[in-house]
C-alpha cells in the first residue's frame, strides 16, 4: 500500500492525501510566485490561471452532453427545498429565505445543502457535496443524475477521484463575495459547469487578476492554487432561484502531475478514517 499523509484544512476538516510525506514536505517548503500561493507547491507543473477545455476532452464532453438534464434536476431540488418552507411570508421573500436560512444552521443535517465553513465569504454560499475522500457521499443521493455524472467523470482518468479531489454543487446568491484566496495545491485544477445562472452569461470570477464569465452549460477550468475571488452582481429580484448561481464543481488532475497520479493509483483509499502518522495543516 502506497504511503499517504493526513492534511488538516483551515475549517478543521481532515483528509488523507495519497502522497508520500517527503514530497509534501518539499512542496510545503518550496518558494511560491506572488499570485500562486498554495500550501503545497509541486515543481515542474505548468502555471496558468485558466486552462482550455480541449485539455480535458472526456470530462468536458460528458458533462456538457448532460448539462441541461442536470440543470433540471438542480432546479427541481431547489424548488422542493423552497416548497417545504411554511409560513405567511410573501412568495418572493419566502423563496429567498428558504435557501438563505441554511447559512444560519451549520449543524442542521436535514438538508443536503450546507454552508461553507471557511469564513471566506459574505452573503449566501452553500454546497451540496457529491464526492470527497475518494468516493461518493451520501448527501449526493439528493441529486442522483448529477451524482452519476460525477461518478462517470471519475472513471475517465481526467477527474481527480482521490483526495484532494472533490465534487459538489455550489450555490451562491447574487451579491455574494468570496475573498481572494488560494487553494491548497497546484497538482489539481478546478472545473465549473454552470447549471443555473440569472442570465445565460454571468460575470464574477477573477483568477490571478484575470476576469472570466460563466457561460451556462459550458465548462470553465482554472487553477485554484492561484489567488482567486468571486464577486457576484447585486441582487435584482431577491428570489432564491432567479438570483441563483449554481455550478457543478469538479476537480481534475493537472496534466503535468503524472508522477503524483501514478503514486495515487497505488494507494488503497481509506475513506472513513485517517490513520497515517504524518499530518500537515492547510
Coordinates of C-alpha atoms in Angstrom, one line a residue:
X1 CA 0.0 0.0 0.0
X2 CA 1.4 3.4 -1.0
X3 CA 2.2 5.9 1.8
X4 CA -0.2 8.8 2.4
X5 CA -0.4 11.8 4.7
X6 CA -3.2 13.4 6.7
X7 CA -3.9 17.0 5.7
X8 CA -5.8 19.3 8.1
X9 CA -7.7 22.1 6.4
X10 CA -8.4 25.6 7.8
X11 CA -12.0 24.7 8.6
X12 CA -10.9 21.8 10.8
X13 CA -11.6 19.0 8.4
X14 CA -9.1 16.3 7.8
X15 CA -8.3 14.3 4.7
X16 CA -5.8 11.7 3.7
X17 CA -3.8 12.5 0.6
X18 CA -2.1 9.6 -1.3
X19 CA 1.2 11.4 -1.4
X20 CA 4.5 10.5 0.3
X21 CA 5.4 12.6 3.3
X22 CA 8.8 13.6 1.8
X23 CA 7.1 15.0 -1.3
X24 CA 4.7 17.0 0.8
X25 CA 7.5 18.4 3.0
X26 CA 9.4 19.5 -0.1
X27 CA 6.2 21.0 -1.6
X28 CA 5.4 22.9 1.5
X29 CA 8.9 24.4 1.7
X30 CA 9.2 25.4 -1.9
X31 CA 9.1 29.2 -2.8
X32 CA 5.9 30.3 -4.4
X33 CA 5.1 33.0 -7.0
X34 CA 3.3 36.0 -5.6
X35 CA -0.1 35.2 -7.2
X36 CA 0.2 31.4 -6.7
X37 CA 0.5 30.5 -3.1
X38 CA -0.9 27.1 -2.3
X39 CA 0.1 25.3 0.9
X40 CA 1.8 22.6 -1.3
X41 CA 3.6 23.8 -4.5
X42 CA 4.9 20.9 -6.6
X43 CA 7.6 21.8 -9.1
X44 CA 7.5 21.1 -12.9
X45 CA 3.8 21.8 -13.3
X46 CA 2.8 24.4 -15.9
X47 CA 1.4 27.5 -14.2
X48 CA -1.6 29.2 -15.9
X49 CA -4.7 30.7 -14.4
X50 CA -7.2 29.3 -16.9
X51 CA -7.0 26.1 -19.0
X52 CA -8.5 25.3 -22.4
X53 CA -11.5 22.9 -22.3
X54 CA -9.7 20.8 -25.0
X55 CA -7.2 19.7 -22.4
X56 CA -9.9 17.6 -20.8
X57 CA -12.0 16.3 -23.7
X58 CA -13.6 13.3 -21.9
X59 CA -14.9 15.2 -18.9
X60 CA -16.0 18.2 -20.9
X61 CA -17.9 16.2 -23.4
X62 CA -19.5 14.0 -20.8
X63 CA -20.7 16.9 -18.6
X64 CA -21.8 19.3 -21.4
X65 CA -23.8 16.5 -23.0
X66 CA -26.0 16.1 -19.9
X67 CA -25.8 19.7 -18.7
X68 CA -29.5 20.5 -19.5
X69 CA -30.7 17.4 -17.6
X70 CA -28.5 18.3 -14.6
X71 CA -29.9 21.8 -14.6
X72 CA -33.4 20.5 -14.4
X73 CA -32.5 18.2 -11.5
X74 CA -30.9 21.0 -9.6
X75 CA -33.8 23.4 -10.2
X76 CA -36.2 20.7 -9.0
X77 CA -34.1 20.1 -6.0
X78 CA -34.1 23.8 -5.0
X79 CA -37.8 24.1 -5.7
X80 CA -38.5 21.2 -3.4
X81 CA -36.4 22.8 -0.7
X82 CA -38.3 26.0 -1.0
X83 CA -41.7 24.5 -1.2
X84 CA -41.1 22.7 2.1
X85 CA -40.9 26.1 3.9
X86 CA -44.1 27.1 5.7
X87 CA -45.4 30.5 6.8
X88 CA -47.3 33.5 5.7
X89 CA -44.5 35.4 4.1
X90 CA -44.9 36.9 0.6
X91 CA -43.7 34.4 -2.0
X92 CA -40.6 36.1 -3.1
X93 CA -39.3 36.7 0.4
X94 CA -40.2 33.2 1.3
X95 CA -38.4 31.8 -1.7
X96 CA -35.3 33.7 -0.8
X97 CA -35.3 32.9 2.9
X98 CA -35.9 29.2 2.3
X99 CA -32.4 28.8 1.0
X100 CA -30.6 31.6 2.7
X101 CA -31.7 30.4 6.1
X102 CA -29.4 27.4 5.8
X103 CA -26.5 29.9 6.3
X104 CA -27.6 30.1 10.0
X105 CA -27.9 26.4 10.6
X106 CA -24.4 24.9 10.2
X107 CA -25.4 21.9 12.3
X108 CA -28.7 21.1 10.5
X109 CA -28.1 17.9 8.6
X110 CA -31.7 17.5 7.5
X111 CA -30.9 19.5 4.3
X112 CA -28.3 18.3 1.7
X113 CA -27.3 22.0 1.3
X114 CA -24.8 23.0 3.9
X115 CA -23.0 26.3 4.5
X116 CA -19.4 26.8 3.5
X117 CA -17.2 26.8 6.7
X118 CA -14.0 28.5 5.6
X119 CA -15.0 32.0 6.7
X120 CA -14.1 33.5 3.4
X121 CA -17.4 34.9 2.2
X122 CA -20.1 37.4 2.7
X123 CA -23.7 36.6 1.5
X124 CA -25.2 33.3 0.7
X125 CA -22.9 30.4 -0.3
X126 CA -24.0 26.8 0.2
X127 CA -22.7 23.5 -1.0
X128 CA -24.2 20.0 -1.7
X129 CA -21.2 17.7 -1.5
X130 CA -21.1 14.8 -4.0
X131 CA -17.6 13.3 -3.9
X132 CA -14.8 13.5 -1.4
X133 CA -12.3 11.3 0.4
X134 CA -12.0 9.1 -2.6
X135 CA -15.7 8.2 -3.2
X136 CA -19.3 9.4 -3.4
X137 CA -21.0 10.9 -0.4
X138 CA -24.5 10.2 1.0
X139 CA -25.6 13.8 0.5
X140 CA -25.3 13.3 -3.2
X141 CA -28.3 10.9 -3.2
X142 CA -30.4 14.1 -3.3
X143 CA -29.2 14.7 -6.9
X144 CA -28.9 11.2 -8.4
X145 CA -28.3 12.2 -12.0
X146 CA -25.6 14.7 -11.0
X147 CA -24.1 12.1 -8.7
X148 CA -24.0 9.6 -11.6
X149 CA -22.4 12.1 -14.0
X150 CA -19.7 12.8 -11.4
X151 CA -19.0 9.1 -11.0
X152 CA -18.7 8.7 -14.8
X153 CA -16.2 11.6 -14.8
X154 CA -14.1 9.9 -12.1
X155 CA -13.7 6.9 -14.4
X156 CA -12.2 8.9 -17.2
X157 CA -8.7 9.4 -15.7
X158 CA -9.0 13.2 -16.1
X159 CA -11.0 13.8 -12.9
X160 CA -9.2 13.6 -9.6
X161 CA -11.1 10.7 -7.8
X162 CA -8.6 10.6 -4.9
X163 CA -8.0 13.3 -2.3
X164 CA -7.8 16.2 -2.5
X165 CA -10.2 15.8 -5.5
X166 CA -13.8 16.5 -4.8
X167 CA -17.1 17.4 -6.5
X168 CA -20.0 19.5 -5.2
X169 CA -22.9 21.7 -6.3
X170 CA -22.0 25.2 -5.3
X171 CA -24.9 27.6 -4.7
X172 CA -24.5 31.4 -4.4
X173 CA -27.0 34.2 -4.5
X174 CA -26.3 37.4 -6.3
X175 CA -24.4 39.8 -4.1
X176 CA -22.2 37.1 -2.6
X177 CA -18.5 37.9 -2.2
X178 CA -15.7 35.3 -1.7
X179 CA -12.5 37.0 -0.6
X180 CA -9.2 36.5 -2.5
X181 CA -7.6 33.2 -1.5
X182 CA -5.5 30.3 -2.9
X183 CA -6.4 26.6 -3.0
X184 CA -4.2 24.1 -1.1
X185 CA -2.2 22.6 -4.0
X186 CA -1.1 23.1 -7.6
X187 CA -1.4 19.5 -8.7
X188 CA -5.2 19.8 -9.2
X189 CA -7.3 22.0 -11.3
X190 CA -10.9 23.0 -10.8
X191 CA -13.8 22.8 -13.3
X192 CA -17.0 24.8 -13.0
X193 CA -20.1 23.7 -15.1
X194 CA -22.7 26.4 -14.6
X195 CA -26.2 24.8 -14.2
X196 CA -28.2 27.8 -13.0
X197 CA -27.4 31.5 -13.8
X198 CA -29.6 34.6 -13.6
X199 CA -28.7 35.1 -17.3
X200 CA -27.0 32.9 -20.0
X201 CA -23.7 34.6 -19.1
X202 CA -22.6 35.9 -15.7
X203 CA -19.5 37.8 -14.5
X204 CA -17.9 37.5 -11.1
X205 CA -14.8 35.2 -11.2
X206 CA -11.3 36.6 -11.1
X207 CA -8.2 34.4 -11.1
X208 CA -4.7 35.9 -10.9
X209 CA -6.2 39.2 -11.9
X210 CA -7.9 37.9 -15.0
X211 CA -11.7 38.1 -15.0
X212 CA -13.8 35.4 -16.8
X213 CA -17.5 34.9 -17.2
X214 CA -19.5 31.8 -16.6
X215 CA -21.5 30.6 -19.6
X216 CA -24.5 28.4 -19.0
X217 CA -23.7 24.7 -19.6
X218 CA -20.2 25.4 -20.7
X219 CA -17.2 24.1 -18.7
X220 CA -14.8 26.7 -17.3
X221 CA -11.4 25.3 -16.0
X222 CA -9.0 27.2 -13.8
X223 CA -6.1 26.6 -11.4
X224 CA -7.4 27.4 -7.9
X225 CA -3.9 27.5 -6.5
X226 CA -3.7 31.0 -8.0
X227 CA -5.3 33.8 -6.0
X228 CA -8.9 33.9 -7.0
X229 CA -12.0 35.8 -5.9
X230 CA -15.8 35.8 -6.6
X231 CA -17.9 39.0 -6.6
X232 CA -21.4 38.3 -7.9
X233 CA -23.5 41.2 -9.2
X234 CA -26.1 42.8 -6.8
X235 CA -29.4 41.2 -6.1
X236 CA -32.0 42.0 -8.7
X237 CA -35.2 40.2 -8.0
X238 CA -34.4 38.9 -4.4
X239 CA -35.5 35.4 -5.5
X240 CA -33.7 32.3 -4.4
X241 CA -33.9 30.8 -7.9
X242 CA -33.9 33.9 -10.2
X243 CA -30.8 35.3 -8.4
X244 CA -29.0 31.9 -8.1
X245 CA -25.7 30.9 -9.4
X246 CA -25.3 27.1 -9.2
X247 CA -22.2 25.4 -10.6
X248 CA -21.1 21.8 -10.6
X249 CA -17.6 21.9 -9.1
X250 CA -15.3 19.1 -10.1
X251 CA -11.5 18.7 -9.5
X252 CA -9.2 17.5 -12.3
X253 CA -5.6 16.2 -12.4
X254 CA -3.1 18.8 -13.6
X255 CA -1.9 17.4 -16.9
X256 CA 1.7 17.5 -15.7
X257 CA 1.1 15.7 -12.4
X258 CA 1.6 12.2 -13.8
X259 CA 4.1 11.3 -11.1
X260 CA 1.6 12.1 -8.4
X261 CA -1.2 10.4 -10.3
X262 CA 0.9 7.2 -10.6
X263 CA 1.6 7.3 -6.8
X264 CA -2.1 7.8 -6.1
X265 CA -3.2 4.7 -8.1
X266 CA -1.0 2.6 -5.8
X267 CA -2.9 3.8 -2.7
X268 CA -5.8 1.9 -1.2
X269 CA -8.3 4.5 -0.1
X270 CA -9.5 4.6 3.5
X271 CA -12.4 6.9 3.4
X272 CA -13.8 6.5 6.9
X273 CA -10.7 7.4 8.9
X274 CA -7.3 9.0 8.8
X275 CA -4.7 6.6 10.2
X276 CA -1.3 7.7 8.9
X277 CA 1.4 9.3 11.1
X278 CA 2.2 12.4 9.1
X279 CA -0.2 15.3 9.5
X280 CA 0.0 18.7 7.8
X281 CA -2.1 21.8 8.0
X282 CA -3.5 23.7 5.0

